[in-house]
Amino acid sequence: MLKQKGKRAGVLGIFRTPETLLEAVREARELGYRGLDAVTPYPVHGLPEALGLKVSWMPRVTKTFFFVGAGLGFYFEYWTMAVTWPINVAGKPYFSIPAFMPVTFESGILITGVLTFLALFAADRLRPGPGFKALDPRLTNDRFALLIPTGFEGPKPAIRLLRELGALEVHEIES
Amino acid sequence: MSLEHPATTIERHPMALVEEPPLYRADLTLSQVTRDIVAPLDRRPNGWWWLAFLISVTLLGVGAITVVWQLRAGLGILGLTWPTMWGTYITNFVFWIGIGHAGTLISAILFLFRQRWRTAINRAAEAMTIFAVICAGLFPLLHIGRTLLAYWLIPYPNFRHLWVNFRSPLIWDVFAVSTYATISLLFWYQGMIPDLATVRDHKQGRIAKKIYGIFAMNWRGTARDWNHYESAYGMLAAIATPLVLSVHSNVSMDFAVATAPGWHSTIFPPYFVAGAIFSGFAMVVTLMAIVRKVYNLEDYVTLDHMELMCKIILVTSLMVSYAYATEMFSAWYSTDLYERNRFYGVHFGLTHTFFTGPYAYAAWIMLACNCFIPQLFWFRRLRRSLPMMFLISLGVNLGMWFERYTIVVSSQARQFLPSSFGYFRPTRFDYAVLAGSFGLFFTLFLLFVRFVPVIAVAEVKAVLRQPVGEPAVTLEERHA
């Protein structure tokens, strides 16, 4: 796992193309390596499956947020219009469900959007990073990397493996 | 340089019915994309940028001074008089909100439909959305007259125990527009995080690295990060899609729920949404025609992309033309005296029809610019000619402003009784504030092209080797 301030060390192999990276990920997994991660400049098709990542939980929480948000919005309209201080406006019913729909919908969307955005920040551990140190600045440009965490056996086997898989460069990192 | 895509790198999708041209030039490499799009941020802006910036800031200044003047003197300095109490401010509000819609359509709806050509224009179009919504949001706040009391529009607990009236479309609008502004901003920013990280890692200067680092939010680009990122992006697109349709529907209900002839019409929500997309795409074409030239981005915003936008303008032009026709037809067919009077002016012995009365100039500009001139896009040559599309898109913007003007103003001027007929004449203050809003819009847009990558770098890289029409694999297929 690639943590910003983790204690785990690892070996980083840099590849030129997404295809070679994918190939390397598959072979490393076949050899039994786990906890692999990859760093890519754009989302590479098929990489999450190759790494064995689960489907993101984002859609599930988003759906929940929407129903909670819309429910809160609707309840708030009901409470203000029909319960706490009902005011007769042009003879319309206090509890006018059709007229409450637009704001119900908008509050659902507003709450969903904001919370999904914050959930992403939590999931990807995003926060302002003025002092960010890149593993390698090319990884947001045109290079792809595979990160193999080192266990008790030390970095040597991983370095050898990455070389065999066709990595252009191999670095040891203390991530 | 060859425009041919090497046949070996593309496998045609079995569902693709027609041979699609490649999205981008075949020999573009990843680092070339980074260089081309990020490089303008390193250079000092050229003379054209400064000239445009100077003009925009001047207009903004004129607008700001006028606004201060209006806040001191009151709304009376505008052309607002009984019976037309909604004048150019409301026109401008509807106009700017409409401009914004194309950005969300490109970023969210085209994303859900897997239209990959959107990658070339989505960043700029989303920026346009946000700036247009900022311009739009100012107008109702100014229009309420006592701008310092604008917070009364928000339901907040107060000692009088009063709440806003949630049955009123005006309050729906407050919620719709503020939600729209918030979601557009978040969506835009989320899409920008990986690119800001690219700029951060590309920049050499210590301070620039720090500043871009703050906004890049420690983005690393690991597969786990991308996994959540793409999912969240899809979710935001999924909620932005119904949102954008709801916003202009709500705006239209400000009118349609009222009983004034010419406003009280059920066709308004779809009619407004189509018009919004129409005018918004025209603005995107206007802006991109300039940006691609000035920033040498012809390889990214290709003529093919511009042509696709022209096609959308053509389709939406037909939609709004149909809506105009329906409006005219139902005014006649309903036999409603007041509706007929609004459009045909034949009652009460008047001859003020929609096309010959006092607002005839606006009606004709609207018809010419929105219905007739865009039909030129039926010709492929004109669809692919930059000067033509630039001129036509400017015309569409003009036409759409006048469409809103006829809706907002001329309907109020022809209400139920001849005693409440009137005429609205904008004053120079009206024009100055309109000019100021354009100044604000272009100032923000110029700052955007100066400091932020105008094209979504990561998204372009992801589709670099794919033809236009290839549908992406859906989440379900991926995890089947």
XYZ file of C-alpha atoms in Angstrom:
655
model
C 0.000 0.000 0.000
C 1.199 3.396 -0.865
C 0.795 5.693 2.060
C 1.893 9.270 2.239
C 3.504 8.829 5.639
C 3.516 5.099 6.125
C 6.263 3.021 7.592
C 6.197 0.395 4.889
C 9.016 0.313 2.423
C 8.720 -0.936 -1.091
C 10.236 -1.237 -4.502
C 9.080 0.943 -7.343
C 9.446 -0.232 -10.921
C 8.894 2.295 -13.680
C 7.356 1.250 -16.989
C 6.955 3.004 -20.287
C 3.508 1.869 -21.339
C 0.300 0.857 -19.615
C 0.401 -2.497 -21.412
C 3.756 -3.487 -19.906
C 2.541 -2.325 -16.517
C -0.590 -4.453 -16.783
C 1.468 -7.440 -17.837
C 3.811 -6.925 -14.896
C 0.899 -6.626 -12.452
C -0.604 -9.877 -13.697
C 2.642 -11.789 -13.461
C 3.500 -10.452 -10.032
C 0.069 -11.438 -8.766
C 0.468 -14.866 -10.257
C 3.739 -15.245 -8.406
C 1.837 -14.569 -5.215
C 2.683 -10.937 -4.540
C -0.080 -9.095 -2.710
C -0.631 -5.533 -1.597
C 0.605 -4.256 -4.944
C -0.202 -0.781 -6.079
C 0.335 1.087 -9.294
C 0.843 4.760 -10.012
C -0.387 6.055 -13.357
C -0.903 9.450 -14.978
C -4.436 8.525 -15.980
C -6.884 5.764 -15.047
C -5.657 2.703 -16.918
C -8.332 0.415 -18.215
C -8.260 -3.014 -16.574
C -5.787 -2.076 -13.874
C -8.151 -2.303 -10.892
C -9.150 -5.835 -11.915
C -5.536 -6.857 -12.476
C -4.633 -5.590 -9.025
C -7.669 -7.302 -7.538
C -9.179 -4.074 -6.242
C -12.769 -4.138 -5.090
C -15.394 -1.997 -6.763
C -15.354 1.409 -5.124
C -17.911 1.891 -2.353
C -18.578 5.386 -3.671
C -21.883 4.631 -5.494
C -23.399 3.026 -2.421
C -22.728 5.982 -0.168
C -23.857 8.374 -2.888
C -27.252 6.686 -3.086
C -27.589 6.858 0.687
C -26.646 10.528 0.696
C -29.302 11.270 -1.885
C -32.137 9.695 0.030
C -30.998 11.257 3.294
C -30.613 14.683 1.660
C -33.929 14.590 -0.155
C -35.666 13.280 2.977
C -34.218 16.058 5.106
C -35.212 18.659 2.528
C -38.749 17.365 2.327
C -39.130 17.113 6.075
C -37.814 20.635 6.504
C -40.346 21.997 4.021
C -43.164 20.137 5.751
C -42.068 21.334 9.161
C -41.667 25.004 8.185
C -44.756 25.243 5.979
C -47.225 23.043 7.817
C -46.083 22.623 11.415
C -44.135 25.388 13.060
C -45.739 28.472 11.478
C -48.284 27.679 8.786
C -49.143 30.736 6.712
C -51.961 30.799 4.232
C -50.551 31.943 0.904
C -53.187 32.332 -1.806
C -55.237 29.540 -0.256
C -52.734 26.848 -1.130
C -52.643 23.859 1.197
C -50.034 24.033 3.927
C -48.712 20.601 3.092
C -48.434 20.910 -0.711
C -46.470 17.867 -1.819
C -46.134 18.774 -5.531
C -44.863 22.247 -4.722
C -42.326 20.769 -2.305
C -40.753 18.526 -4.933
C -38.285 20.962 -6.556
C -36.622 21.870 -3.267
C -36.711 18.238 -2.106
C -34.855 17.272 -5.256
C -32.373 20.133 -5.098
C -31.518 19.524 -1.449
C -30.997 15.847 -2.222
C -28.608 16.766 -5.020
C -26.799 19.413 -2.994
C -26.179 17.147 -0.032
C -25.217 14.218 -2.265
C -22.746 16.272 -4.270
C -21.019 17.849 -1.304
C -20.808 14.622 0.697
C -19.626 12.542 -2.288
C -16.906 15.093 -2.868
C -15.867 14.894 0.783
C -16.066 11.095 0.680
C -13.593 11.119 -2.193
C -11.262 13.280 -0.137
C -11.520 10.781 2.695
C -11.121 7.711 0.468
C -8.084 9.029 -1.383
C -6.719 10.854 1.677
C -6.644 14.151 -0.190
C -5.620 17.288 1.616
C -3.763 20.456 0.656
C -0.183 19.416 -0.021
C 2.155 22.384 -0.373
C 5.149 20.211 0.512
C 4.194 17.195 -1.572
C 7.125 15.002 -2.574
C 6.410 12.968 -5.666
C 7.694 9.398 -5.852
C 8.751 10.361 -9.334
C 7.539 13.478 -11.136
C 7.127 11.547 -14.387
C 4.326 9.499 -12.898
C 1.854 12.316 -13.481
C 3.175 12.746 -17.000
C 4.107 9.765 -19.140
C 5.390 6.925 -16.971
C 3.661 4.093 -15.141
C 4.882 2.487 -11.963
C 4.308 -0.702 -10.078
C 4.926 -0.677 -6.366
C 5.735 -3.923 -4.598
C 5.809 -3.722 -0.814
C 8.771 -5.477 0.724
C 8.202 -8.021 3.436
C 10.583 -9.905 5.705
C 12.536 -11.223 2.731
C 13.816 -7.735 1.927
C 13.760 -5.828 -1.339
C 16.032 -8.061 -3.391
C 13.470 -10.489 -4.873
C 11.123 -7.666 -5.801
C 13.917 -5.756 -7.512
C 14.872 -8.837 -9.475
C 11.270 -9.491 -10.428
C 10.655 -5.949 -11.647
C 13.794 -6.081 -13.786
C 12.605 -9.323 -15.311
C 9.192 -7.832 -16.008
C 10.799 -5.127 -18.096
C 10.878 -2.128 -15.781
C 12.990 0.721 -17.159
C 14.190 1.676 -13.712
C 13.791 0.201 -10.267
C 13.993 2.249 -7.091
C 13.814 1.296 -3.469
C 11.537 3.635 -1.605
C 10.529 4.267 1.938
C 7.071 5.455 1.330
C 1.904 14.903 -40.585
C -0.412 12.088 -41.302
C -3.887 12.182 -39.865
C -4.280 8.495 -40.482
C -4.670 6.408 -37.395
C -2.524 3.276 -37.580
C -5.021 0.541 -38.209
C -3.257 -1.908 -35.934
C -3.846 0.089 -32.776
C -7.612 0.280 -33.112
C -9.961 -2.563 -32.863
C -13.327 -1.482 -34.031
C -15.938 -1.972 -31.412
C -18.461 -4.576 -32.582
C -21.295 -2.198 -31.735
C -19.892 0.660 -33.789
C -22.089 1.123 -36.823
C -20.014 3.649 -38.676
C -16.318 4.121 -39.104
C -15.398 6.922 -36.746
C -12.435 9.185 -37.264
C -9.782 9.086 -34.530
C -10.186 11.564 -31.709
C -6.663 12.852 -31.728
C -3.657 12.750 -34.012
C -2.045 9.316 -33.997
C 1.490 10.466 -33.292
C 0.675 12.366 -30.105
C 2.587 10.954 -27.169
C 1.730 11.261 -23.498
C 4.551 13.640 -22.716
C 3.670 15.677 -25.791
C 0.147 16.113 -24.427
C 1.494 17.295 -21.090
C 3.879 19.688 -22.804
C 1.325 21.139 -25.189
C -1.306 21.785 -22.570
C 0.818 22.734 -19.582
C 3.414 24.806 -21.448
C 1.221 27.928 -21.883
C 1.090 28.175 -18.088
C 4.872 28.635 -17.992
C 4.982 31.384 -20.563
C 4.113 34.962 -19.816
C 0.826 35.869 -21.494
C 1.194 37.549 -24.861
C -0.106 40.902 -26.038
C -3.463 39.523 -27.151
C -4.142 38.182 -23.695
C -3.296 41.504 -22.088
C -5.440 43.400 -24.592
C -8.415 41.098 -23.976
C -7.835 41.294 -20.234
C -7.691 45.075 -20.305
C -10.951 45.324 -22.241
C -12.668 42.836 -19.943
C -11.495 44.535 -16.774
C -12.599 47.887 -18.142
C -16.072 46.546 -18.868
C -16.128 44.971 -15.430
C -15.184 48.321 -13.919
C -17.973 50.096 -15.794
C -20.408 47.472 -14.561
C -19.166 47.697 -10.984
C -19.482 51.475 -10.894
C -22.997 51.240 -12.318
C -23.957 48.653 -9.750
C -22.710 50.838 -6.910
C -24.630 53.722 -8.444
C -27.754 51.592 -8.640
C -27.385 50.435 -5.043
C -27.163 54.058 -3.906
C -29.830 55.524 -6.151
C -32.217 52.588 -6.340
C -33.699 50.494 -9.106
C -35.406 53.567 -10.590
C -32.339 54.392 -12.657
C -33.065 51.286 -14.731
C -35.846 51.198 -17.255
C -38.176 49.500 -14.770
C -41.588 51.102 -14.677
C -45.062 49.770 -14.221
C -46.193 47.403 -15.785
C -42.789 45.911 -16.701
C -41.158 45.426 -13.336
C -38.878 42.664 -14.564
C -36.469 44.151 -17.047
C -32.982 43.457 -18.289
C -31.750 42.137 -14.936
C -34.051 39.151 -15.169
C -33.269 38.822 -18.876
C -29.575 38.736 -18.064
C -30.152 36.244 -15.290
C -31.922 33.808 -17.607
C -29.377 34.442 -20.342
C -26.345 33.681 -18.181
C -27.867 30.658 -16.490
C -28.607 29.336 -19.962
C -25.007 29.853 -21.080
C -23.896 27.738 -18.174
C -25.954 24.750 -19.213
C -23.725 23.686 -22.077
C -20.833 23.181 -19.700
C -22.741 20.725 -17.575
C -24.165 19.037 -20.644
C -20.670 18.501 -21.997
C -19.142 17.436 -18.711
C -21.920 15.289 -17.283
C -24.399 14.221 -19.942
C -21.849 13.548 -22.659
C -19.794 11.697 -20.046
C -22.685 9.393 -19.246
C -23.274 8.853 -22.974
C -19.563 8.044 -23.405
C -19.019 10.778 -25.964
C -15.263 10.844 -25.794
C -14.780 13.978 -27.847
C -15.908 15.862 -24.758
C -12.421 15.455 -23.287
C -11.156 18.230 -25.540
C -13.601 20.829 -24.359
C -15.016 19.765 -21.009
C -12.596 21.686 -18.798
C -13.149 24.997 -20.572
C -16.877 24.409 -20.840
C -17.164 23.687 -17.124
C -15.178 26.806 -16.326
C -17.558 28.715 -18.555
C -20.479 27.240 -16.608
C -19.141 28.422 -13.287
C -18.365 31.924 -14.508
C -21.741 32.183 -16.217
C -23.525 31.078 -13.054
C -21.580 33.682 -11.080
C -22.770 36.357 -13.529
C -26.313 35.011 -13.397
C -26.426 34.816 -9.615
C -25.592 38.491 -9.243
C -28.656 39.698 -11.121
C -31.464 38.488 -8.852
C -29.482 39.811 -5.894
C -29.306 43.232 -7.522
C -32.851 43.003 -8.770
C -34.357 42.562 -5.307
C -33.413 46.190 -4.720
C -32.446 45.850 -1.070
C -29.421 43.703 -1.810
C -28.215 43.724 1.789
C -31.322 41.777 2.712
C -30.659 39.041 0.163
C -30.149 36.566 2.996
C -33.910 36.687 3.522
C -34.094 34.288 0.596
C -32.480 31.585 2.700
C -34.568 29.781 5.310
C -32.798 30.531 8.562
C -34.157 30.498 12.104
C -35.117 33.996 13.148
C -36.955 35.749 15.956
C -40.005 36.374 13.804
C -40.344 32.616 13.230
C -40.887 33.327 9.557
C -39.771 30.973 6.856
C -39.464 31.374 3.117
C -42.448 30.223 1.092
C -41.463 26.846 -0.308
C -44.509 26.839 -2.579
C -43.074 29.707 -4.605
C -41.021 29.096 -7.762
C -38.794 32.001 -6.790
C -37.589 29.990 -3.795
C -37.218 26.871 -5.939
C -34.926 28.980 -8.049
C -32.808 30.040 -5.097
C -32.243 26.382 -4.270
C -31.753 25.310 -7.885
C -29.218 27.995 -8.760
C -27.212 27.711 -5.569
C -27.123 23.924 -5.845
C -26.114 24.227 -9.473
C -23.284 26.613 -8.659
C -22.006 24.367 -5.858
C -22.156 21.102 -7.784
C -20.605 22.607 -10.911
C -17.737 23.962 -8.852
C -17.099 20.635 -7.102
C -17.328 18.694 -10.348
C -14.948 21.063 -12.086
C -12.492 20.984 -9.236
C -12.557 17.222 -8.909
C -11.788 16.859 -12.594
C -8.894 19.244 -12.184
C -7.094 17.595 -9.258
C -4.997 15.115 -11.322
C -4.102 17.840 -13.799
C -3.080 20.224 -11.049
C -0.842 17.403 -9.812
C 0.651 17.179 -13.294
C 1.334 20.909 -13.254
C 2.766 20.632 -9.731
C 5.223 17.938 -10.824
C 6.026 19.803 -14.013
C 6.717 23.220 -12.495
C 10.286 24.019 -11.530
C 9.833 27.115 -9.368
C 9.535 26.516 -5.635
C 6.624 28.876 -5.082
C 4.668 27.660 -8.105
C 5.188 24.079 -6.942
C 3.867 24.993 -3.508
C 0.802 26.800 -4.838
C -0.149 24.058 -7.288
C 0.680 21.541 -4.570
C -1.902 23.099 -2.264
C -4.619 22.767 -4.890
C -3.475 19.340 -6.113
C -4.370 17.963 -2.678
C -1.507 15.472 -2.395
C -2.759 13.650 -5.503
C -0.592 10.598 -6.141
C -2.476 8.770 -8.857
C -2.326 5.276 -7.417
C -4.675 2.685 -8.827
C -6.671 2.800 -5.586
C -6.985 6.565 -5.831
C -8.134 6.374 -9.444
C -10.609 3.653 -8.590
C -12.485 5.858 -6.106
C -11.890 8.927 -8.210
C -13.515 7.537 -11.318
C -16.393 6.206 -9.320
C -16.980 9.541 -7.601
C -16.692 11.333 -10.932
C -19.358 9.095 -12.407
C -21.596 9.708 -9.423
C -21.222 13.477 -9.672
C -21.995 13.236 -13.394
C -25.053 11.177 -12.596
C -26.427 13.763 -10.200
C -25.399 16.733 -12.344
C -27.433 15.400 -15.259
C -30.901 15.672 -13.706
C -29.712 18.780 -11.907
C -28.951 20.688 -15.098
C -32.336 19.766 -16.529
C -34.036 20.872 -13.319
C -32.282 24.231 -13.088
C -33.594 25.799 -16.237
C -36.948 24.117 -15.677
C -37.126 25.919 -12.362
C -36.067 29.164 -14.003
C -38.836 28.731 -16.565
C -41.349 28.142 -13.784
C -40.643 31.616 -12.433
C -42.615 32.603 -15.507
C -44.833 29.643 -16.240
C -46.403 29.543 -12.774
C -47.472 33.185 -13.134
C -50.661 33.819 -15.052
C -49.396 36.526 -17.404
C -50.221 35.786 -21.043
C -47.114 34.606 -22.840
C -45.732 33.178 -19.591
C -48.409 30.790 -18.483
C -47.393 27.875 -20.657
C -46.579 24.247 -19.950
C -44.026 24.052 -22.756
C -41.705 26.369 -20.869
C -39.484 23.876 -18.993
C -38.318 21.819 -22.013
C -38.295 24.932 -24.178
C -36.007 26.738 -21.728
C -33.692 23.765 -21.339
C -33.294 23.380 -25.111
C -32.688 27.108 -25.443
C -30.125 26.992 -22.664
C -28.142 24.236 -24.333
C -28.422 26.044 -27.643
C -27.008 29.296 -26.304
C -24.455 27.533 -24.132
C -22.986 25.606 -27.031
C -22.824 28.794 -29.032
C -20.767 30.337 -26.250
C -18.479 27.290 -26.100
C -17.899 27.559 -29.857
C -17.191 31.284 -29.551
C -14.686 30.740 -26.756
C -12.989 27.628 -28.131
C -12.582 29.131 -31.592
C -10.387 31.750 -29.935
C -8.689 29.627 -27.275
C -7.538 26.873 -29.644
C -5.975 29.480 -31.904
C -4.298 31.574 -29.234
C -2.964 28.563 -27.314
C -2.043 26.449 -30.346
C -4.383 23.687 -29.278
C -5.608 22.798 -32.763
C -4.415 19.221 -32.222
C -6.701 18.844 -29.233
C -9.750 20.913 -30.024
C -9.861 19.679 -33.575
C -12.108 20.805 -36.371
C -14.009 17.538 -35.895
C -14.830 18.536 -32.321
C -15.932 21.994 -33.410
C -18.104 20.430 -36.095
C -19.798 18.173 -33.555
C -20.666 21.226 -31.484
C -22.082 22.923 -34.566
C -24.284 19.895 -35.091
C -25.607 20.206 -31.541
C -26.288 23.897 -32.199
C -28.223 22.921 -35.306
C -30.306 20.326 -33.476
C -31.096 22.615 -30.558
C -31.911 25.413 -33.004
C -34.572 23.164 -34.494
C -35.847 22.444 -30.983
C -36.243 26.086 -30.057
C -37.811 26.835 -33.455
C -40.315 24.105 -32.758
C -40.983 25.606 -29.337
C -41.613 29.051 -30.865
C -43.987 27.525 -33.366
C -45.818 25.646 -30.627
C -46.143 28.820 -28.587
C -47.595 30.725 -31.522
C -49.865 27.850 -32.453
C -51.261 27.229 -29.001
C -51.852 30.930 -28.492
C -54.103 30.831 -31.540
C -55.598 27.380 -30.995
C -56.391 27.924 -27.304
C -58.726 30.773 -28.316
C -57.557 32.452 -25.115
C -58.197 36.128 -25.641
C -55.139 37.325 -23.752
C -52.731 34.779 -25.190
C -53.937 35.723 -28.658
C -53.497 39.374 -27.853
C -49.959 38.757 -26.684
C -48.924 37.164 -29.977
C -51.359 38.478 -32.543
C -52.572 41.691 -30.951
C -55.860 41.527 -32.799
C -58.147 42.208 -29.879
C -59.096 45.508 -28.347
C -58.720 46.961 -31.828
C -54.940 46.901 -31.620
C -52.588 45.896 -34.384
C -49.575 45.267 -32.183
C -48.699 41.728 -33.164
C -45.608 39.989 -31.912
C -43.817 40.661 -35.195
C -45.061 44.164 -35.961
C -45.628 45.702 -32.549
C -43.226 47.730 -30.426
C -41.036 44.691 -29.716
C -40.906 43.574 -33.330
C -37.184 44.295 -33.533
C -36.475 41.857 -30.705
C -38.788 39.225 -32.144
C -37.117 39.425 -35.550
C -33.599 39.312 -34.158
C -34.666 36.262 -32.193
C -36.189 34.541 -35.216
C -33.316 35.374 -37.536
C -30.494 34.423 -35.175
C -32.058 31.383 -33.533
C -34.156 29.824 -36.271
C -32.874 30.866 -39.668
C -29.136 31.574 -39.522
C -28.142 28.337 -37.695
C -29.673 26.400 -40.602
C -26.457 27.238 -42.451
C -24.936 24.423 -40.408
C -26.699 21.944 -42.659
C -23.782 22.545 -45.019
C -20.680 20.636 -44.073
C -18.404 23.335 -45.496
C -19.912 25.967 -43.211
C -19.853 23.629 -40.221
C -16.128 23.254 -40.702
C -15.340 26.895 -41.314
C -14.082 28.625 -38.192
C -14.991 32.193 -39.204
C -18.508 31.042 -40.084
C -19.073 29.168 -36.866
C -17.647 32.059 -34.886
C -20.060 34.515 -36.491
C -23.047 32.210 -36.260
C -22.344 31.440 -32.615
C -22.141 35.151 -31.837
C -25.458 35.542 -33.612
C -26.988 32.769 -31.556
C -25.895 34.456 -28.351
C -27.438 37.711 -29.507
C -30.605 35.941 -30.569
C -30.939 34.081 -27.318
C -30.553 37.272 -25.298
C -33.375 38.801 -27.304
C -35.469 35.666 -26.909
C -35.312 36.097 -23.139
C -35.946 39.796 -23.571
C -39.142 39.189 -25.513
C -40.292 36.599 -22.990
C -39.532 38.669 -19.904
C -40.409 42.121 -21.079
C -42.995 41.983 -23.822
C -45.264 39.631 -21.903
C -45.509 42.048 -19.026
C -46.149 44.904 -21.413
C -49.201 43.070 -22.816
C -51.140 41.854 -19.845
C -54.868 41.546 -19.418
C -56.316 45.006 -19.757
C -55.366 47.754 -22.185
C -54.985 50.008 -19.176
C -52.060 47.876 -18.050
C -50.280 47.867 -21.383
C -46.937 49.564 -21.439
C -43.539 49.747 -23.003
C -40.149 48.992 -21.487
C -37.173 51.004 -22.585
C -33.774 50.053 -21.166
C -31.674 52.971 -19.934
C -27.929 53.326 -20.294
C -27.625 51.838 -16.808
C -29.252 48.635 -18.049
C -26.721 48.413 -20.857
C -23.804 49.249 -18.581
C -24.626 46.448 -16.161
C -25.066 44.002 -19.045
C -21.671 45.035 -20.396
C -20.257 44.690 -16.892
C -21.474 41.105 -16.670
C -19.662 40.301 -19.919
C -16.607 41.975 -18.444
C -16.832 39.804 -15.340
C -17.296 36.666 -17.400
C -14.352 37.275 -19.698
C -12.078 38.469 -16.887
C -12.660 35.216 -15.044
C -12.251 33.176 -18.211
C -8.966 34.861 -19.108
C -7.618 34.234 -15.607
C -8.693 30.615 -15.975
C -6.777 30.086 -19.229
C -3.771 31.743 -17.642
C -3.489 29.590 -14.510
C -5.209 26.285 -15.118
C -4.730 23.669 -17.871
C -7.541 24.495 -20.320
C -7.843 20.893 -21.432
C -8.278 17.907 -19.157
C -4.798 16.394 -19.542
C -5.469 13.078 -17.818
C -8.718 12.565 -19.698
C -7.142 13.275 -23.070
C -4.361 10.800 -22.271
C -6.881 8.149 -21.362
C -8.634 8.358 -24.736
C -5.603 9.140 -26.858
C -5.699 5.853 -28.713
C -9.407 5.434 -29.119
C -11.743 6.298 -31.962
C -14.625 8.673 -31.305
C -17.472 6.236 -31.183
C -16.105 3.446 -29.064
C -18.373 2.883 -26.100
C -16.577 2.415 -22.820
C -16.950 -0.705 -20.773
C -19.498 -0.110 -18.063
C -18.969 -0.855 -14.411
C -21.266 -3.862 -14.688
C -19.255 -5.330 -17.558
C -16.054 -4.649 -15.700
C -17.079 -6.620 -12.687
C -19.132 -9.283 -14.376
